XYZ file of N, CA, C and O in Angstrom:
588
model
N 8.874 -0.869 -10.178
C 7.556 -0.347 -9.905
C 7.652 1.172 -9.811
O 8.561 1.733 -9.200
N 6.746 1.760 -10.396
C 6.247 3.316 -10.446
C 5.147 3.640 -10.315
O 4.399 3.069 -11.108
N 4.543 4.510 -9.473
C 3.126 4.571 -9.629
C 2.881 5.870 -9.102
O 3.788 6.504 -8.563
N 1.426 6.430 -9.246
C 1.163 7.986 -8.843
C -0.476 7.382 -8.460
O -1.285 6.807 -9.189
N -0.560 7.773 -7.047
C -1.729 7.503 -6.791
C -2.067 8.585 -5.681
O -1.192 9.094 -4.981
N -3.461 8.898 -5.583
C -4.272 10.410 -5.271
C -3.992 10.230 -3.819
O -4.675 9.317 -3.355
N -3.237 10.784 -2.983
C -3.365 10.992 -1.364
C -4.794 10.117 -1.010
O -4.957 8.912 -0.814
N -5.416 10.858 -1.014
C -6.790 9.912 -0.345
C -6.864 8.472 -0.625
O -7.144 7.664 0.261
N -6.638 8.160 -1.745
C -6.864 6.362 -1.713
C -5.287 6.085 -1.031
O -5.069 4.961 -0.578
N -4.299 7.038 -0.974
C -3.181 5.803 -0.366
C -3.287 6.259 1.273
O -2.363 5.886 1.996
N -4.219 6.932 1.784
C -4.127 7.571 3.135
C -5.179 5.659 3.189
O -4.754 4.651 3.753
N -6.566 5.785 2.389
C -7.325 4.468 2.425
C -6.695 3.287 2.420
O -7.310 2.455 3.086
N -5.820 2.931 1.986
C -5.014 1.943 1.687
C -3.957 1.480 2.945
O -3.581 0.373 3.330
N -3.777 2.330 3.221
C -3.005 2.127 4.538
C -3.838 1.801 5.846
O -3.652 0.879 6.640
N -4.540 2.523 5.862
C -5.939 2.779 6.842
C -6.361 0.775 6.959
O -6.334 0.037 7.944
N -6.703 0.480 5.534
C -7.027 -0.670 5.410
C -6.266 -1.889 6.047
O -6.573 -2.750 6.872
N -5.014 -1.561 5.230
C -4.225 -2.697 5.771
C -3.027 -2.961 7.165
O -2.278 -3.813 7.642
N -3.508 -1.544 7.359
C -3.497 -1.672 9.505
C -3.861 -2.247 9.931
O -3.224 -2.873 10.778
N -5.296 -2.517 9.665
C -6.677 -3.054 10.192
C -6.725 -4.790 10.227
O -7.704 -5.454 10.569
N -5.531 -5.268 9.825
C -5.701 -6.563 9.140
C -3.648 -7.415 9.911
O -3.334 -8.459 10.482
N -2.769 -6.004 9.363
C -1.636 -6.727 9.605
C -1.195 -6.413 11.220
O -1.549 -5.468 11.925
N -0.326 -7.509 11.534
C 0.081 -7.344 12.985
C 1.185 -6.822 13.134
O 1.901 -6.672 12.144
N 1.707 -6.317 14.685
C 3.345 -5.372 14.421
C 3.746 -6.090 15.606
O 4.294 -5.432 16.490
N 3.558 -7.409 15.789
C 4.349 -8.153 16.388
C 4.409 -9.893 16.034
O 4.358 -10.889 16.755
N 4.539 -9.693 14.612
C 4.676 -10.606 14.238
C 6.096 -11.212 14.443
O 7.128 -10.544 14.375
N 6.022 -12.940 14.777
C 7.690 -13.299 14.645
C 7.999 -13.521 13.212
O 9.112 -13.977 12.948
N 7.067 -13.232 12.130
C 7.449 -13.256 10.716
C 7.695 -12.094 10.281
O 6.756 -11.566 9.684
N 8.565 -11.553 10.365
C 8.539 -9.725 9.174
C 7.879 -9.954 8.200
O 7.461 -8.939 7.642
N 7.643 -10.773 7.812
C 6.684 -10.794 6.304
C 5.306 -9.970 6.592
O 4.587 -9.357 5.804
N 5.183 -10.183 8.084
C 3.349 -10.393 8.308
C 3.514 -9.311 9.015
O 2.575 -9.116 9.787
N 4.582 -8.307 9.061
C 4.163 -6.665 9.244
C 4.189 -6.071 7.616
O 4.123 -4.864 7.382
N 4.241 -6.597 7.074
C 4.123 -6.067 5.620
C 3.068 -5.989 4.731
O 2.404 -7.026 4.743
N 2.599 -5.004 3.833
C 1.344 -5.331 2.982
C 2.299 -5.215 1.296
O 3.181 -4.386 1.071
N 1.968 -5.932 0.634
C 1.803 -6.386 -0.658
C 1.512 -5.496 -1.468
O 0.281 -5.499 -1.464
N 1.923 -4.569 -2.310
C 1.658 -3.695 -3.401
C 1.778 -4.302 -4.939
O 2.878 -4.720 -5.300
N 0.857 -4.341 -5.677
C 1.169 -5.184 -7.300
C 0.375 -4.075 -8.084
O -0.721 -3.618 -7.759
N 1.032 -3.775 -9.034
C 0.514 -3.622 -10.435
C 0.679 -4.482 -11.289
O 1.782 -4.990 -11.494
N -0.480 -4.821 -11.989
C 0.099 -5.930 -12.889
C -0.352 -5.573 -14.733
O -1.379 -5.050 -15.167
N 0.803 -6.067 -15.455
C 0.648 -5.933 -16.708
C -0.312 -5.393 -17.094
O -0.309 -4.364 -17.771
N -1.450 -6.110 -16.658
C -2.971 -6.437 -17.620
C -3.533 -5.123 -17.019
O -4.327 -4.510 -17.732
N -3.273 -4.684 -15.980
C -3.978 -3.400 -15.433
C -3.780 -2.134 -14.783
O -4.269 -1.621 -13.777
N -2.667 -1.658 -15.892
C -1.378 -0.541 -15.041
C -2.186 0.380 -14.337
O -1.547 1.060 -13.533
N -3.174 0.565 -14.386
C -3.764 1.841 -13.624
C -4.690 1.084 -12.327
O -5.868 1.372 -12.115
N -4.123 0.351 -11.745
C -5.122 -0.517 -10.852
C -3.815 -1.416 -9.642
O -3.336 -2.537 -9.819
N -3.558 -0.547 -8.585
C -2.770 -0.589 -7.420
C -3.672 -2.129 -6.620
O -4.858 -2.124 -6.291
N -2.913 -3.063 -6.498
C -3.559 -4.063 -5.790
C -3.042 -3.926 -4.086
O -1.839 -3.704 -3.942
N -3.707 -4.023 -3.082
C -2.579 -3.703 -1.821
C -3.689 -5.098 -1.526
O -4.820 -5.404 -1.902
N -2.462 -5.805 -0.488
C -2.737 -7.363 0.253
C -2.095 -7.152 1.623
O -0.897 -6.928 1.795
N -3.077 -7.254 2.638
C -2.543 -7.757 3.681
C -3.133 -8.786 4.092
O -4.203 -9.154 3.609
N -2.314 -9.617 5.374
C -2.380 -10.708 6.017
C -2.393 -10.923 7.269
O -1.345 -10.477 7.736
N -3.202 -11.492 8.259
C -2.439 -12.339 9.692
C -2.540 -13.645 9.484
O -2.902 -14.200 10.522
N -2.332 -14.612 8.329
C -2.604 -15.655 8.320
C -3.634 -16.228 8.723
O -3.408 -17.423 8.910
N -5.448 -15.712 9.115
C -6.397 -15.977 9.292
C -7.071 -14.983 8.378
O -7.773 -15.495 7.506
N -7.006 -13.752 8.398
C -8.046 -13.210 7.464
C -6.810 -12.670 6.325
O -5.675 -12.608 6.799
N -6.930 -12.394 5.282
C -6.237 -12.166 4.037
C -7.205 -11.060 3.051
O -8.026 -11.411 2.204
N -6.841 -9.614 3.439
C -7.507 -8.437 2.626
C -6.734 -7.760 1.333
O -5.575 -7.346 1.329
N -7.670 -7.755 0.240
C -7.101 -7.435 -1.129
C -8.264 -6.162 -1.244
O -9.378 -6.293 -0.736
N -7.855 -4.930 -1.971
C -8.031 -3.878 -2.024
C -8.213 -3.329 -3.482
O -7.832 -4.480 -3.696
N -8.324 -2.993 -4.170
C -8.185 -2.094 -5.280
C -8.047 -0.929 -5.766
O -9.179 -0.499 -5.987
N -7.128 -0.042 -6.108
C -7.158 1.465 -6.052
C -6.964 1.940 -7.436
O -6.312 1.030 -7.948
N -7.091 2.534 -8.023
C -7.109 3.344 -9.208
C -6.373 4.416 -9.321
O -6.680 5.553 -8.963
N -4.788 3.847 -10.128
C -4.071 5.256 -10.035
C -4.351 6.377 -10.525
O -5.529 6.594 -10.811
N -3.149 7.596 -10.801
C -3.974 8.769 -11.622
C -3.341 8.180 -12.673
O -4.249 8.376 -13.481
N -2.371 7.522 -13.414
C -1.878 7.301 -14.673
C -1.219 5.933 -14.985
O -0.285 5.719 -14.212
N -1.424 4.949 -15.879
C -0.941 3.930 -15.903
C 0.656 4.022 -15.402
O 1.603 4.782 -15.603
N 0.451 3.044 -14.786
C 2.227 2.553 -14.025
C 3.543 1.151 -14.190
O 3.342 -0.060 -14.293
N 4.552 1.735 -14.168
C 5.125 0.021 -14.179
C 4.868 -0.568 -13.312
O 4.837 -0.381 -12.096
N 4.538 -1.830 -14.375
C 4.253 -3.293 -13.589
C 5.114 -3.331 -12.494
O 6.019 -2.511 -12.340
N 4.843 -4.365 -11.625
C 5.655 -4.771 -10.554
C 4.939 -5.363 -8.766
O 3.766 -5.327 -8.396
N 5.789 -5.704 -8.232
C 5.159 -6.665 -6.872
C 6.080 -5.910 -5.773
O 7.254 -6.280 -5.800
N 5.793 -5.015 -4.903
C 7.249 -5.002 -3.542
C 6.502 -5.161 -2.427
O 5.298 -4.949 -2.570
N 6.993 -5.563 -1.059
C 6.427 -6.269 0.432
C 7.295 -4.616 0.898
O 8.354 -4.177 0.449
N 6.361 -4.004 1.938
C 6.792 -3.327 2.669
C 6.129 -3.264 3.927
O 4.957 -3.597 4.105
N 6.967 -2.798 4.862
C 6.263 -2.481 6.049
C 5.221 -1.501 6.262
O 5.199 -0.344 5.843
N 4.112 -2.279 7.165
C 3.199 -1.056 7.456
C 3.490 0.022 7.942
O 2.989 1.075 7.546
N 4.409 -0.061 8.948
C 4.741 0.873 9.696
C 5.485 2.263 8.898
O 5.347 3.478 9.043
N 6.103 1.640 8.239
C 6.977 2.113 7.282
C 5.757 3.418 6.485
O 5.671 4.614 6.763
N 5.099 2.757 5.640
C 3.609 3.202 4.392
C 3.167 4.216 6.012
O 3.251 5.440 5.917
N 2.808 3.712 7.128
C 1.936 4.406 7.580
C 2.694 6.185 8.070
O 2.100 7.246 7.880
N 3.441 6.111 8.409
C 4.695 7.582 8.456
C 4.426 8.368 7.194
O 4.788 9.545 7.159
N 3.978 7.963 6.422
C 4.059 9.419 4.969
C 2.354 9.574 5.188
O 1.495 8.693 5.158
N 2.216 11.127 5.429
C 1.083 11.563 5.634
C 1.159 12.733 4.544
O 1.664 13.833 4.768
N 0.472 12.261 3.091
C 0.262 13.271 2.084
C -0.435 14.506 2.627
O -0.827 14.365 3.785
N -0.680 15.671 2.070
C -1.689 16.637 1.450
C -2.705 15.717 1.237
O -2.442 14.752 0.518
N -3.989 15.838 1.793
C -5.171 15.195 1.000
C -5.478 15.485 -0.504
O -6.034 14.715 -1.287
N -4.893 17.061 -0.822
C -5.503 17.204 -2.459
C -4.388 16.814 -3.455
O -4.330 17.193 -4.625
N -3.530 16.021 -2.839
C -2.200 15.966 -3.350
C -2.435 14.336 -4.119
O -3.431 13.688 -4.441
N -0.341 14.020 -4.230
C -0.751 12.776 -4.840
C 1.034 12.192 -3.841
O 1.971 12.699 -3.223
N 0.584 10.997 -4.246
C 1.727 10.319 -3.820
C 2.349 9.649 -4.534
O 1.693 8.834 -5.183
N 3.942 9.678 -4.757
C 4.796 8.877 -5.888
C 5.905 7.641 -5.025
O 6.703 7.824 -4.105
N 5.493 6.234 -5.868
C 6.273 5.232 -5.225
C 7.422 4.644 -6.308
O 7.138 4.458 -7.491
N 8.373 4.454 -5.908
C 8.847 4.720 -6.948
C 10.119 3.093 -6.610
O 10.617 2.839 -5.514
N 10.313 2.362 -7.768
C 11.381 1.423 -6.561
C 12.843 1.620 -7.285
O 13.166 1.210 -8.400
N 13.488 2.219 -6.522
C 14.572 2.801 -6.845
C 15.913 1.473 -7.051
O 16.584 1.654 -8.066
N 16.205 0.575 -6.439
C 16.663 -0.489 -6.376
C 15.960 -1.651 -5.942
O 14.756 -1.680 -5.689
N 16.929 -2.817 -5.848
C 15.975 -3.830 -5.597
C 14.923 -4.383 -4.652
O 13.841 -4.965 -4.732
N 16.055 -3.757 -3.374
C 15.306 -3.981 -1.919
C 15.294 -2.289 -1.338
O 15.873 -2.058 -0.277
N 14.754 -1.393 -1.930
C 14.678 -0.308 -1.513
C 13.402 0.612 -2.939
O 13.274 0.545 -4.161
N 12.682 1.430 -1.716
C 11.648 2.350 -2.556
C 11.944 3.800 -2.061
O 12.773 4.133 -1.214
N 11.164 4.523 -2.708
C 11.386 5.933 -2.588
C 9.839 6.198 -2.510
O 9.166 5.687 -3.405
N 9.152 6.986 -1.481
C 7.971 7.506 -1.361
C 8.127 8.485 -1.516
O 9.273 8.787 -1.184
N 7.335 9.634 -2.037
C 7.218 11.288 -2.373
C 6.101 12.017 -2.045
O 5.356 12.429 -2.934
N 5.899 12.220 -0.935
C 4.590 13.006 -0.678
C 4.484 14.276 -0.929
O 5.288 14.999 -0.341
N 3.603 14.846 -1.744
C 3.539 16.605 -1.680
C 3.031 17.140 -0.273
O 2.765 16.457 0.716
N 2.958 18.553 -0.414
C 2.293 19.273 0.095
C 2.560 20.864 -0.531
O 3.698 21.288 -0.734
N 1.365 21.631 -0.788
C 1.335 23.171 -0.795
C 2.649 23.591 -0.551
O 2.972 24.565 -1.230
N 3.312 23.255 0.036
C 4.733 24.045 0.264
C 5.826 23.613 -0.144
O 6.762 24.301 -0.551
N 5.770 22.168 -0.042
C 6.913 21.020 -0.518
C 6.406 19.409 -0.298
O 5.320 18.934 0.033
N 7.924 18.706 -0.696
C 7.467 17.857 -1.176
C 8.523 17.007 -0.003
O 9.635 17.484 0.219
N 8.078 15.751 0.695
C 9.014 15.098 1.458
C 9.138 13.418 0.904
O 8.169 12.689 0.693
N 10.713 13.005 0.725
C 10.831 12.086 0.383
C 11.266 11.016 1.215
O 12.225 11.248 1.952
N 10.773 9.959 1.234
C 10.931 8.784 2.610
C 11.801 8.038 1.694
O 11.899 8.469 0.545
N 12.638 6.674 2.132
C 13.251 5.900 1.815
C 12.857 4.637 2.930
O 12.945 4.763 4.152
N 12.511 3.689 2.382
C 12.305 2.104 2.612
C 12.768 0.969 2.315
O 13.296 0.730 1.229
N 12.656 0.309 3.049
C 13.389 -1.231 2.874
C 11.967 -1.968 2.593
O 10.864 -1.797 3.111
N 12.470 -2.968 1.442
C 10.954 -3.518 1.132
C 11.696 -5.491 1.538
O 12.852 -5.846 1.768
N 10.697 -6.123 1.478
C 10.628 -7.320 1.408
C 10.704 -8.114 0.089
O 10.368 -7.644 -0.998
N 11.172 -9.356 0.283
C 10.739 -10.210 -1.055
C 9.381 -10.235 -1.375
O 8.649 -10.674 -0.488
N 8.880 -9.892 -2.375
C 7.007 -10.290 -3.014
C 7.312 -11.845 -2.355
O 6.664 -12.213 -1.376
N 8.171 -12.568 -2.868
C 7.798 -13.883 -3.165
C 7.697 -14.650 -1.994
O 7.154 -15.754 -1.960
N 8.328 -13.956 -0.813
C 8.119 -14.241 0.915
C 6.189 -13.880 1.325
O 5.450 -14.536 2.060
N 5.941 -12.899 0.697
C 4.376 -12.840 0.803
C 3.664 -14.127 1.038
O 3.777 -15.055 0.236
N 2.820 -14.227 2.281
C 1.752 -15.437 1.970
C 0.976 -15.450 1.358
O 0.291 -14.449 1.563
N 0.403 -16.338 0.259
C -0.474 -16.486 -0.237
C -1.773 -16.599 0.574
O -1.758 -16.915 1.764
N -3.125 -16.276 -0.245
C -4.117 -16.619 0.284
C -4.432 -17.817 -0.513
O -4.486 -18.240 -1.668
N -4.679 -18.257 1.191
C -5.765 -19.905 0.546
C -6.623 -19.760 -0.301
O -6.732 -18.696 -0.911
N -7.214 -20.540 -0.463
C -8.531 -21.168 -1.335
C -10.048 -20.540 -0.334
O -11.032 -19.814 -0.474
N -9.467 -21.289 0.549
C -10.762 -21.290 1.738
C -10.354 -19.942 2.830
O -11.011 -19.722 3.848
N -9.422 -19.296 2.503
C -9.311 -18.229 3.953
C -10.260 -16.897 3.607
O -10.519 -16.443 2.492
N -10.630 -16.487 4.721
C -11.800 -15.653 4.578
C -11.093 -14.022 4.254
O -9.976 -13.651 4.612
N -12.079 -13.251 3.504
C -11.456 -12.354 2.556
C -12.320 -11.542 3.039
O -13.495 -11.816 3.284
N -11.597 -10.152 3.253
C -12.464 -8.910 3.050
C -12.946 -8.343 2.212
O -11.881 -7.951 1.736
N -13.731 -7.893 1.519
C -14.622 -7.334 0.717
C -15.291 -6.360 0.823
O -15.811 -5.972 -0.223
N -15.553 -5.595 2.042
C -16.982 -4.864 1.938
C -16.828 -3.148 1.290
O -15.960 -2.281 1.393
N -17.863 -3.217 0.756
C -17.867 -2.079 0.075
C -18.354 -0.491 1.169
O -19.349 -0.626 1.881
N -17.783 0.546 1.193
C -17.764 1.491 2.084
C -18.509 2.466 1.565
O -18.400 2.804 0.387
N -19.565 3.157 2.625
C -20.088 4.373 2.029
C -19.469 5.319 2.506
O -18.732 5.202 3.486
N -19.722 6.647 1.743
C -18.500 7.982 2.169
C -18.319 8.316 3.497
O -17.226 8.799 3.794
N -19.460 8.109 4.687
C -19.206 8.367 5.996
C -18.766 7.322 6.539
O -18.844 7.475 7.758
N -18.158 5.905 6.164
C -17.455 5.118 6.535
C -16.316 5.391 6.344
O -15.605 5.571 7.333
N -15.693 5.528 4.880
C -14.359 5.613 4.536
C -13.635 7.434 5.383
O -12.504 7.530 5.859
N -14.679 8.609 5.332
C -14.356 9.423 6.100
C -13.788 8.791 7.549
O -12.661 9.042 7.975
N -14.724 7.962 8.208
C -13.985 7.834 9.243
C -12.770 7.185 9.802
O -12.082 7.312 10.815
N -12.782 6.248 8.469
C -11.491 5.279 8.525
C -10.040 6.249 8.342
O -8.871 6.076 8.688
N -10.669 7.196 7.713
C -9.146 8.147 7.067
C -8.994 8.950 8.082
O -7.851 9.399 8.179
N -10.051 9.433 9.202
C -9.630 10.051 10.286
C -9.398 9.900 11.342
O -9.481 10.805 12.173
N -8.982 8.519 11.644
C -8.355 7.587 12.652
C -7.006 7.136 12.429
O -6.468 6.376 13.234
């Protein structure tokens, strides 16, 4: 997996799937959110989180088509890289169970290192489990990004 996506949707993205995963789970899976690009839609970041009652899927729009790919990481982990807002952020999966985050800023650039999860440990969402959806207007998503 490779991808370049605009500070603001991955500051949103994180924001999101705080909101949803727990950090005391006895599953490590279920401090983790779900990142996919898939084949059919390289420029289209899927992020999934879970508590095994509600199950939130996201959509983001990179700046440039990316390799395909699925990695489980910790929230906690995603939530520590605080881009430049006018910036961009690079994920990059350097080995199998390890990523490389790259945040700019005006002055420089800081690189994180992570331990990711199996995709395939991810829970699925049911059929019937209730899904987030709602669509945000700009003084919503402002406030979500400044919390």
């Amino acid at each position: 997996m490779f991808l370049f996506i605009k500070a603001e949707a991955f500051r949103l993205a994180v924001a999101h799937a705080r909101s949803v995963v727990t950090t005391t789970s006895t599953l490590p899976v279920l401090e983790c959110v779900r990142l996919t690009i898939s084949p059919e839609q390289s420029r289209v970041l899927i992020v999934e989180a879970t508590d095994l009652d509600l199950h939130l899927t996201r959509r983001f729009t990179l700046v440039e088509p990316s390799v395909p790919g699925t990695i489980c990481i910790r929230i906690a982990d995603l939530a520590q890289v605080r881009p430049d807002p006018r910036t961009e952020v690079l994920i990059h999966q350097r080995e199998a169970h390890k990523i490389q985050v790259t945040a700019t800023s005006s002055k420089a650039a800081t690189v994180f290192t992570f331990d990711t999860f199996p995709a395939h440990e991810f829970p699925a969402a049911p059929d019937d489990a209730p899904h987030s959806s709602t669509l945000l207007g700009e003084t919503a998503i402002k406030s979500i990004i400044a919390t």
